[in-house]
Structure formats: structure tokens, C-alpha cells
PDB file of C-alpha atoms in Angstrom:
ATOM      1  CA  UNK A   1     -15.090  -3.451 -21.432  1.00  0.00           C
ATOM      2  CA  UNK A   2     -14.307  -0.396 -19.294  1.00  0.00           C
ATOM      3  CA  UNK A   3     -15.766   2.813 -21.414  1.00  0.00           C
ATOM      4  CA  UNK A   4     -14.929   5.144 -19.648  1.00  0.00           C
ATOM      5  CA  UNK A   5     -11.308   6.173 -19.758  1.00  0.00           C
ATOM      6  CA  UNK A   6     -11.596   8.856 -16.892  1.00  0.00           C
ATOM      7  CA  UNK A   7     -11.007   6.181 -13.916  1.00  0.00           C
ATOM      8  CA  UNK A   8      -7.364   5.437 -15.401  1.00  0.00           C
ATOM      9  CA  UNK A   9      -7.023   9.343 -15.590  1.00  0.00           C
ATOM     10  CA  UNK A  10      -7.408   9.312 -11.637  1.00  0.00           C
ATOM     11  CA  UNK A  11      -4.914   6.144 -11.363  1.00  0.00           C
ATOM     12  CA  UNK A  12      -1.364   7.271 -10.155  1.00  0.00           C
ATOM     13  CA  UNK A  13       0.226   6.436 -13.424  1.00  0.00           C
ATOM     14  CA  UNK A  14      -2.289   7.762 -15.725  1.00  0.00           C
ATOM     15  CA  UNK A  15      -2.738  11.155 -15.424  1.00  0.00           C
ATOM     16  CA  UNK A  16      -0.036  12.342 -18.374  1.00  0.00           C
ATOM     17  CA  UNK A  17      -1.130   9.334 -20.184  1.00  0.00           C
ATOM     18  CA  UNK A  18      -2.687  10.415 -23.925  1.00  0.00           C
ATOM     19  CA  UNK A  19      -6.257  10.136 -24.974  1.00  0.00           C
ATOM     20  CA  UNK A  20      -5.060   7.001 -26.833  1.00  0.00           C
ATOM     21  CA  UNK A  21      -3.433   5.289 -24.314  1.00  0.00           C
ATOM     22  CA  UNK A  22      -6.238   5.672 -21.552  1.00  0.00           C
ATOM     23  CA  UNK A  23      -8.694   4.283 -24.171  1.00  0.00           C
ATOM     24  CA  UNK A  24      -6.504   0.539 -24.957  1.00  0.00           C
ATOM     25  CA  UNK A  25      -5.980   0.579 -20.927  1.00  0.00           C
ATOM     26  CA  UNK A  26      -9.972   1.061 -20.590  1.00  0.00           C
ATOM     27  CA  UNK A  27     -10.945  -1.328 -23.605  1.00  0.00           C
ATOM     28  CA  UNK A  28      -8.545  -4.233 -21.508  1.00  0.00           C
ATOM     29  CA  UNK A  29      -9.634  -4.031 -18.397  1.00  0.00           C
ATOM     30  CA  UNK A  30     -11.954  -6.336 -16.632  1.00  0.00           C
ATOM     31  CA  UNK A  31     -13.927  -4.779 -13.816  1.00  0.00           C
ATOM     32  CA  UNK A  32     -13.838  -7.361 -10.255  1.00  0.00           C
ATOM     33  CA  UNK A  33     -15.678  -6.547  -7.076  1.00  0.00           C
ATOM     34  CA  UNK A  34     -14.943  -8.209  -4.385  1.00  0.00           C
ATOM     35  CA  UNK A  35     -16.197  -8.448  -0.668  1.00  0.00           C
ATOM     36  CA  UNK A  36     -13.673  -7.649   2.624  1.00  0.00           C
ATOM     37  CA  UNK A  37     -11.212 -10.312   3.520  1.00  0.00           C
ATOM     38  CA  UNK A  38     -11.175 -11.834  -0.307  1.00  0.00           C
ATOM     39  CA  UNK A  39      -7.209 -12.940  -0.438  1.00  0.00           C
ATOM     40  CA  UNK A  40      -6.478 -11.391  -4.135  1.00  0.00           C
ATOM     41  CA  UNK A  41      -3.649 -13.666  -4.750  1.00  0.00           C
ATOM     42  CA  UNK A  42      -1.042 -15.345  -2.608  1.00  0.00           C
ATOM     43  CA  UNK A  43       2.842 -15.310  -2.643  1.00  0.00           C
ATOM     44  CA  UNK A  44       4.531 -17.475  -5.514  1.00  0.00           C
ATOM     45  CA  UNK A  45       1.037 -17.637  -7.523  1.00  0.00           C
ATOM     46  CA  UNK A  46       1.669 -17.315 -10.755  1.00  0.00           C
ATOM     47  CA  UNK A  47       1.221 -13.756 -11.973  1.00  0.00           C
ATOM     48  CA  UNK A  48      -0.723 -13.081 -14.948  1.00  0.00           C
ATOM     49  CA  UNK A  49      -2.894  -9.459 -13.977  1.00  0.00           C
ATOM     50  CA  UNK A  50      -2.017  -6.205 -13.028  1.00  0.00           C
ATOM     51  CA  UNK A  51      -4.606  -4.745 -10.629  1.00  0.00           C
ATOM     52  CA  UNK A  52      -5.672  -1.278 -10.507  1.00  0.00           C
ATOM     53  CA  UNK A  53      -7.650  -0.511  -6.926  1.00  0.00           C
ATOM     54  CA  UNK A  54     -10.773   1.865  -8.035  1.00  0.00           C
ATOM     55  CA  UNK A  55     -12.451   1.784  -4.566  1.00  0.00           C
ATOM     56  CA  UNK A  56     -11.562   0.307  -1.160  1.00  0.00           C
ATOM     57  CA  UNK A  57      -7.995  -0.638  -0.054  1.00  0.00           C
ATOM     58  CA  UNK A  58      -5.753  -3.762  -0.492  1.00  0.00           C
ATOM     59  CA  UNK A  59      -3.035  -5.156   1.917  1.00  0.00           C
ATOM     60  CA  UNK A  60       0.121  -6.037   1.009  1.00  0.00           C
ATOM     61  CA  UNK A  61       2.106  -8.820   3.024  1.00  0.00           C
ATOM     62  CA  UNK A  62       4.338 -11.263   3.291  1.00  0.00           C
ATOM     63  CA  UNK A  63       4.532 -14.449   5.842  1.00  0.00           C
ATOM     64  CA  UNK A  64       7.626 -15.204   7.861  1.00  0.00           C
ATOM     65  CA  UNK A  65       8.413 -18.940   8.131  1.00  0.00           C
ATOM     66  CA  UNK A  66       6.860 -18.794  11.675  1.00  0.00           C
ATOM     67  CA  UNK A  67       3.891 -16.819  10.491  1.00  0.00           C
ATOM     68  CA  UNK A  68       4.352 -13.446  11.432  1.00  0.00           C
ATOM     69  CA  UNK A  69       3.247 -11.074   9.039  1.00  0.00           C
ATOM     70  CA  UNK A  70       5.094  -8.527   7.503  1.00  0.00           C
ATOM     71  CA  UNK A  71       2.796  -5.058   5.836  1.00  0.00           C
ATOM     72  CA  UNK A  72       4.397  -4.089   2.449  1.00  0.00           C
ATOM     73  CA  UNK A  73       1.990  -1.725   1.551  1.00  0.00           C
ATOM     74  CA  UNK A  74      -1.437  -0.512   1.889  1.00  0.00           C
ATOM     75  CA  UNK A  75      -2.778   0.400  -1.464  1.00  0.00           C
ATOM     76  CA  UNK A  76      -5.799   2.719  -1.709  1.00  0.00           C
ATOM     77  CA  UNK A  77      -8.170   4.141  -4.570  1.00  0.00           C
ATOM     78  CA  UNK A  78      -6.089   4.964  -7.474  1.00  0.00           C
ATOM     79  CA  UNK A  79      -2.789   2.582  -6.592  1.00  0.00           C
ATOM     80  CA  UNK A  80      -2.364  -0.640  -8.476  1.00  0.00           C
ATOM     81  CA  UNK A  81      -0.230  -4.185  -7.406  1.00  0.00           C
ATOM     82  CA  UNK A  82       1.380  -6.962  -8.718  1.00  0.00           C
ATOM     83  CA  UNK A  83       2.931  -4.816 -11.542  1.00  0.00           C
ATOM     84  CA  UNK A  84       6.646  -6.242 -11.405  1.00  0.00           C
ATOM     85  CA  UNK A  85       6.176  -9.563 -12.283  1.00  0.00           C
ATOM     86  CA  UNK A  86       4.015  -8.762 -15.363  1.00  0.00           C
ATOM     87  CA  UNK A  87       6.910  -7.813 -16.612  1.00  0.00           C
ATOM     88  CA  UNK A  88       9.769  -9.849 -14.890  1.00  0.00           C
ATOM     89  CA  UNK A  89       7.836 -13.237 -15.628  1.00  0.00           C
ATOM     90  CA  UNK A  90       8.378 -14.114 -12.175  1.00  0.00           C
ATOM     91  CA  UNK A  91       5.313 -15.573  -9.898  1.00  0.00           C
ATOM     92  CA  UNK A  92       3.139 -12.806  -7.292  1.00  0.00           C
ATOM     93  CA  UNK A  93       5.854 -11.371  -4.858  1.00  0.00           C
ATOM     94  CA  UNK A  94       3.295 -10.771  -1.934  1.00  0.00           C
ATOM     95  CA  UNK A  95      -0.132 -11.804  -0.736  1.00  0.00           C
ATOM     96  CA  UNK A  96      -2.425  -9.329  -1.311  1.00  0.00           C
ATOM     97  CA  UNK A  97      -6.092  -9.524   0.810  1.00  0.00           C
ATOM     98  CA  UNK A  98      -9.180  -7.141   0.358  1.00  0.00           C
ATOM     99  CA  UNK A  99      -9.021  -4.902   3.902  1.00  0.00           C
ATOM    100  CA  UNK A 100     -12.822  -3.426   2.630  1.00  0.00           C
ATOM    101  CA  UNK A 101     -14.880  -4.305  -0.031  1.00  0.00           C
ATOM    102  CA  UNK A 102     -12.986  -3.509  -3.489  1.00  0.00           C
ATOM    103  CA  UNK A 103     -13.895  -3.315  -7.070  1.00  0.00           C
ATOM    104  CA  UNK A 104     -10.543  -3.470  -9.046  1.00  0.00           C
ATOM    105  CA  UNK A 105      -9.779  -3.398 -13.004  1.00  0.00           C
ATOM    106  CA  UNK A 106      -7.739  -6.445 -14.080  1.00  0.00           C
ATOM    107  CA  UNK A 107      -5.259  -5.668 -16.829  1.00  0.00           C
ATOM    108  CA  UNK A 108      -4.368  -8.820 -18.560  1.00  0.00           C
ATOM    109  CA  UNK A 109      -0.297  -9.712 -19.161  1.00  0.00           C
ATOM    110  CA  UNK A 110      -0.523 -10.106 -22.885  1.00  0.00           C
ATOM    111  CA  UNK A 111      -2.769  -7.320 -23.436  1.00  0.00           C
ATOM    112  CA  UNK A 112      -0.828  -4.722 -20.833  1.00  0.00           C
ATOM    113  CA  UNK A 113       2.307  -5.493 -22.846  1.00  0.00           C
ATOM    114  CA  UNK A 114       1.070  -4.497 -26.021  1.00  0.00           C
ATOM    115  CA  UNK A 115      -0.507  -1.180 -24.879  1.00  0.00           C
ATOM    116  CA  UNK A 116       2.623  -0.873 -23.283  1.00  0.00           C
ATOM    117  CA  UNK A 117       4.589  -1.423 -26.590  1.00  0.00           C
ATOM    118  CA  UNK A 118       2.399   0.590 -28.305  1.00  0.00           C
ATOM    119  CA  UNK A 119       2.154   3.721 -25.988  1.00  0.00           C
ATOM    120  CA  UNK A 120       5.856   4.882 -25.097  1.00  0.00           C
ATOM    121  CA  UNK A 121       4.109   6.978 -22.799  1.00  0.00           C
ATOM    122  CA  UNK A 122       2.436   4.613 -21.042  1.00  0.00           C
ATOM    123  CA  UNK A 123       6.240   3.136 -20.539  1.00  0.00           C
ATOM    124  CA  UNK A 124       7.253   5.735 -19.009  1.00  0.00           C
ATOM    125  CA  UNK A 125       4.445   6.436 -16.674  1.00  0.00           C
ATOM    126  CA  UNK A 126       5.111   2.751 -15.020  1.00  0.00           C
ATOM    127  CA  UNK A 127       8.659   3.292 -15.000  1.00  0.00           C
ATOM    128  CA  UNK A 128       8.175   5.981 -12.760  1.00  0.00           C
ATOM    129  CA  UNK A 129       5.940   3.978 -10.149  1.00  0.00           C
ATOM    130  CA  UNK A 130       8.309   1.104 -10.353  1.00  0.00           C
ATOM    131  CA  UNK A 131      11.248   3.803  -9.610  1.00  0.00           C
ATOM    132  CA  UNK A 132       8.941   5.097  -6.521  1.00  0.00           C
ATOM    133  CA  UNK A 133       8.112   1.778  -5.415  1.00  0.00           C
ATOM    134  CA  UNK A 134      11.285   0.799  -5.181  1.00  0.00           C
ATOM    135  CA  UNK A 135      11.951   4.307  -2.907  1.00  0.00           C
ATOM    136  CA  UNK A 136       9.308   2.770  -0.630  1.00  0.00           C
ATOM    137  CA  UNK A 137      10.931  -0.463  -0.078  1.00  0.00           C
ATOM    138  CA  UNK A 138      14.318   1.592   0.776  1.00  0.00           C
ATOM    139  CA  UNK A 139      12.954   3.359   3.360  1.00  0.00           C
ATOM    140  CA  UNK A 140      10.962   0.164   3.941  1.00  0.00           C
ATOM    141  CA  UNK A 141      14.205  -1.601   4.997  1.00  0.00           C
ATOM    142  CA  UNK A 142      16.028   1.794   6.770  1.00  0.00           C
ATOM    143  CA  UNK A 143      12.767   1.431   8.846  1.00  0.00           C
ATOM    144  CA  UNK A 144      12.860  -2.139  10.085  1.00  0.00           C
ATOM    145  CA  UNK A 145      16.752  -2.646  10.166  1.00  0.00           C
ATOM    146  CA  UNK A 146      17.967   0.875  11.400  1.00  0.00           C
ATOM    147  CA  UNK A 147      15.210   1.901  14.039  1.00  0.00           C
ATOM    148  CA  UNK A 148      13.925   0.425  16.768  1.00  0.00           C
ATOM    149  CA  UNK A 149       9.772  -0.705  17.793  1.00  0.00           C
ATOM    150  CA  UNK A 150       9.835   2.706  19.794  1.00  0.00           C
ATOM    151  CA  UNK A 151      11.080   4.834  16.470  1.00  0.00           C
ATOM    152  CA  UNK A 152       9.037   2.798  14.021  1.00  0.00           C
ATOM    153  CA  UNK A 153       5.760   3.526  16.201  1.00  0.00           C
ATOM    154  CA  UNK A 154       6.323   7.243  16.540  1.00  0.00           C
ATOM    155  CA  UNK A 155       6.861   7.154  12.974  1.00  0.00           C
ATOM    156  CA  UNK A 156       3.855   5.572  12.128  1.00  0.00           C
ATOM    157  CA  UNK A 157       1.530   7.463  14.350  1.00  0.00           C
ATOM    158  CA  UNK A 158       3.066  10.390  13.084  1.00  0.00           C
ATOM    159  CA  UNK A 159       2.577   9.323   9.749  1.00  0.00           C
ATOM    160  CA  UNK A 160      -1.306   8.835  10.028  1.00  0.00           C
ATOM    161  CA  UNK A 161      -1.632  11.845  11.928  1.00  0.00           C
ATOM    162  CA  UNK A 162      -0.088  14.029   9.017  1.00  0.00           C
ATOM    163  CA  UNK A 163      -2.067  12.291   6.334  1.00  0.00           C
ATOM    164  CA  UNK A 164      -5.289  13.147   8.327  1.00  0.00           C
ATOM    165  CA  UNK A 165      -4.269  16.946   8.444  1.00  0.00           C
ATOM    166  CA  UNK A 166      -3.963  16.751   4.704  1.00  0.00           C
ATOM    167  CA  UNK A 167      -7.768  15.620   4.410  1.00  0.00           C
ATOM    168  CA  UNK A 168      -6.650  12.053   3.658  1.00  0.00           C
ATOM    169  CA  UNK A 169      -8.819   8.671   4.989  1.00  0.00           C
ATOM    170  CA  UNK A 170      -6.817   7.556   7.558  1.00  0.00           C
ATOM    171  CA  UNK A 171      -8.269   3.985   8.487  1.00  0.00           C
ATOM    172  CA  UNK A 172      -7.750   3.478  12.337  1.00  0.00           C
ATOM    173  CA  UNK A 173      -5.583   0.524  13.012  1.00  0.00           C
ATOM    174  CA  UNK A 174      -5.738  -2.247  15.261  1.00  0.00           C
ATOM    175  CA  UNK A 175      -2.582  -3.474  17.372  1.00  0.00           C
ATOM    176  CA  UNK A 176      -2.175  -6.150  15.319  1.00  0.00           C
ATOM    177  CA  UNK A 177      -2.325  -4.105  12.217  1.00  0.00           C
ATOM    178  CA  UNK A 178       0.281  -2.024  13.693  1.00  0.00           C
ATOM    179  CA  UNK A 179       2.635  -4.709  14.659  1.00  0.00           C
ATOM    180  CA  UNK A 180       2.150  -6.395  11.104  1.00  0.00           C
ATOM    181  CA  UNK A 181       3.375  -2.972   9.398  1.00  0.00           C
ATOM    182  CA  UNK A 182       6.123  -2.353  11.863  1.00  0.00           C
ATOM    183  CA  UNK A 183       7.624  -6.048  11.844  1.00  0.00           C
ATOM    184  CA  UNK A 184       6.645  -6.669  15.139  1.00  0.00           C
ATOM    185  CA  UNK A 185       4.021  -8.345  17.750  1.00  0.00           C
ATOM    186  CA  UNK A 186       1.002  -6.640  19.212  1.00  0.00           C
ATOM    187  CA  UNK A 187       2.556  -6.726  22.616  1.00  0.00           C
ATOM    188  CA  UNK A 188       5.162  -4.664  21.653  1.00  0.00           C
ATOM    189  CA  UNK A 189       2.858  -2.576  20.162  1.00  0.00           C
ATOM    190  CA  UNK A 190       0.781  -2.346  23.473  1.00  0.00           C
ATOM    191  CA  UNK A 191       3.972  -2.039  25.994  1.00  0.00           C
ATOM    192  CA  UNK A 192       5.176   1.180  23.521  1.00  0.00           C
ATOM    193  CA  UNK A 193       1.680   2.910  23.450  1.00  0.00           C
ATOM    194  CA  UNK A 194       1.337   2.471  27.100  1.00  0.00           C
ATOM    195  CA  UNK A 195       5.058   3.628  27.415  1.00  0.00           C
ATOM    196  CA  UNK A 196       4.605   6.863  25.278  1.00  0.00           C
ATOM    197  CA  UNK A 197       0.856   7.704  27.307  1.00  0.00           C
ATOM    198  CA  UNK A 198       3.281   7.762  30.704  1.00  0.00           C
ATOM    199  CA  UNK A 199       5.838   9.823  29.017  1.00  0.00           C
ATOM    200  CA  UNK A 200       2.800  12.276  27.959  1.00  0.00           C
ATOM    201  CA  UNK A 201       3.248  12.079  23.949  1.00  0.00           C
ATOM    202  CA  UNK A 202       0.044  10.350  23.389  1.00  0.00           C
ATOM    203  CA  UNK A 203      -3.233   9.816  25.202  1.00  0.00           C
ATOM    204  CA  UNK A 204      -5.215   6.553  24.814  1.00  0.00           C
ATOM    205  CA  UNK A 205      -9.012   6.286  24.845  1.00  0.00           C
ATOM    206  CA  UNK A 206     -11.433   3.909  24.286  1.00  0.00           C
ATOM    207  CA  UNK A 207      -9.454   2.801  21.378  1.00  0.00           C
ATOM    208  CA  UNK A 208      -8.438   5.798  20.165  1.00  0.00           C
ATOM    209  CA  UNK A 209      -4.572   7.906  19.791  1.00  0.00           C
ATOM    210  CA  UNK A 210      -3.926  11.697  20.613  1.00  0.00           C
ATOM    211  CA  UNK A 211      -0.721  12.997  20.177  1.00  0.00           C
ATOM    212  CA  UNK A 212      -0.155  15.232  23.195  1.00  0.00           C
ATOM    213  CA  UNK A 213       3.381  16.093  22.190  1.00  0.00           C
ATOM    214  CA  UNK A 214       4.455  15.922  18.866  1.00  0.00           C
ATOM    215  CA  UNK A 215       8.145  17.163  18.927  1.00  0.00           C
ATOM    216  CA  UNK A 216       8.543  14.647  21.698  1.00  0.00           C
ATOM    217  CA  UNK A 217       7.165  11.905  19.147  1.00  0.00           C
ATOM    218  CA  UNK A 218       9.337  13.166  16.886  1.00  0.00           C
ATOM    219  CA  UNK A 219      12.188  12.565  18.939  1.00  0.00           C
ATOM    220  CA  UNK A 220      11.134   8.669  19.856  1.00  0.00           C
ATOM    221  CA  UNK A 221      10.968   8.689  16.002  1.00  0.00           C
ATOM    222  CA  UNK A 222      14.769   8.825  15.405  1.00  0.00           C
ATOM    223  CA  UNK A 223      15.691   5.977  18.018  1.00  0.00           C
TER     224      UNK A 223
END
């Protein structure tokens, strides 16, 4: 048993959430820790737990055929995954693989959809992270199908860049982990980055991006 309600206060759906509901969402959950690289659950398992992430980050993917991977999501402290089907009956939608160690709270199918009958609220609260997940995947798809490798790197680097100015963790990211989120293959990846260090919107060092000229990224971002 989870007694103390305060960690769903900090989730992203809980913080409206009563006294009462926080309390059957704490006295459900089953606390998990698990080390970096632990695959969570794979695509078509069946799906019987919602997963809140307390610490550490989770990656969200799906395989092609071929094997290339496709990034769905990154979710951090506070986010959960594998919500939908808990409620849709249908099997896991993604994999999902620890990127650092985690400790997650398991919520249960049966249990989640009586707290969720009981607690209107509660309802409510994950109707409005389904309705914002589903705002991700739409610009998700405007990404991959309406811009090119060029405008989906700018984005991304500009992106991470913004989300460090706000005093966010902003994990560095391999090649690979670029190409994976951008539907792509690291030497793409590598021919753009070298392409936008020639053009002077980005220096490249030891590993590491600087964005020399962001309105010129900017620009690249809209190809």
C-alpha cells in the first residue's frame, strides 16, 4: 500500500483530484523499481496496469516490420502509460523500456475502474490526458508526414533547447535516439547536424549541440 497520497498530487492528472480520490489511487497502487534497460511491457501484451512514472523516465516505441524504431513518447516523473487500453480492453499499444532506473506505481485494471466509477473527478482528470495525448499524436503525425529530416531536427533541437531554458532535465541524446524520435536513421541524423554546423546554426563538440543561430533553426524547422 502507497500511504502517502501526496505523490499522486504531483502526477499530471492528480492535482484537482479530492482528498478521497488520491487516497483509493494511493491504497491501489503497487510500488515497482526497476533497473535501466528493464522492457516494461511489449506491443500486443495484454494490458492489465496503468503505470504512473514517480522517478526516472520511460520510452515509448514502436517497431517497424524491418526494425526501425519509432519514439512515441518519453515519459518523465509525474507522466503515466498504458492508460488507453485499461479502458478499451485492447492489448499494450507500444513497448515501453526503462531509459534510467525507475520506480513506478502499478494501478491495477479492476481496481482503477472502480476508483474511477467512484470518483467522477478522477474521470474527468484522465479524460483530459487522454484528450492531450491524443494532441500529441496529431502533431506526432503533422511531424513525420508533413516535414522533412531537416525540419523535424531543427524542431527537436529547438525543442530541448527551450525546455532547458525553462529549468527542465533535458537528457542529452544520442544519434540514434534522435533518429528513433524523428522516424529516421542515425545517418541522416549525422549528414543534417553536420549540414546545419556548415550553415552556422549549430556548433558540434565533443558530443555536444550549440545553437549558433536560432531564427535560422527556426527557419530549417518549417521545411
Amino acid at each position: 500500500m502507497i500511504s502517502d497520497s501526496d505523490i499522486f498530487r504531483s502526477v499530471s492528472f492528480g492535482a484537482e483530484l479530492p482528498e478521497a480520490a488520491l487516497h483509493d489511487l494511493a491504497r491501489i497502487a503497487i510500488q515497482l523499481e526497476r533497473p535501466a534497460g528493464t522492457t516494461l511491457q511489449l506491443e500486443g501484451d495484454p494490458a492489465e496496469t496503468m503505470y504512473v512514472v514517480v522517478t526516472g523516465r520511460v520510452k515509448i516505441s514502436r517497431f517497424s516490420a524491418g526494425g526501425r524504431e519509432q519514439v512515441m513518447n518519453i515519459i518523465g516523473a509525474g507522466g503515466h502509460f498504458n492508460s488507453v487500453p485499461i479502458f478499451d480492453g485492447g492489448p499494450c499499444p507500444a513497448n515501453a523500456e526503462a531509459l534510467s532506473d525507475v520506480v513506478l506505481l502499478a494501478l491495477p485494471q479492476a481496481a482503477l475502474l472502480a476508483a474511477v466509477d467512484t470518483h467522477p473527478a478522477l474521470a474527468r482528470a484522465l479524460l483530459r490526458e487522454f484528450t492531450a495525448r491524443l494532441r500529441h499524436l496529431v502533431d506526432l503525425v503533422d511531424t513525420l508526414a508533413l516535414h522533412t529530416v531537416q525540419g523535424r531536427l531543427a524542431g527537436l533541437l529547438l525543442a530541448q533547447a527551450e525546455a532547458a531554458e525553462r529549468g527542465e532535465r533535458v537528457a542529452a541524446l544520442t544519434q540514434a535516439e534522435m533518429a528513433a524520435r524523428l522516424g529516421t536513421v542515425r545517418e541522416m541524423v549525422s549528414r543534417t547536424l553536420k549540414s546545419f554546423e556548415a550553415q552556422g546554426l549549430i556548433s558540434l563538440e565533443r558530443g555536444t549541440i550549440a545553437i549558433q543561430d536560432r531564427a535560422g533553426l527556426a527557419a530549417q524547422r518549417e521545411l
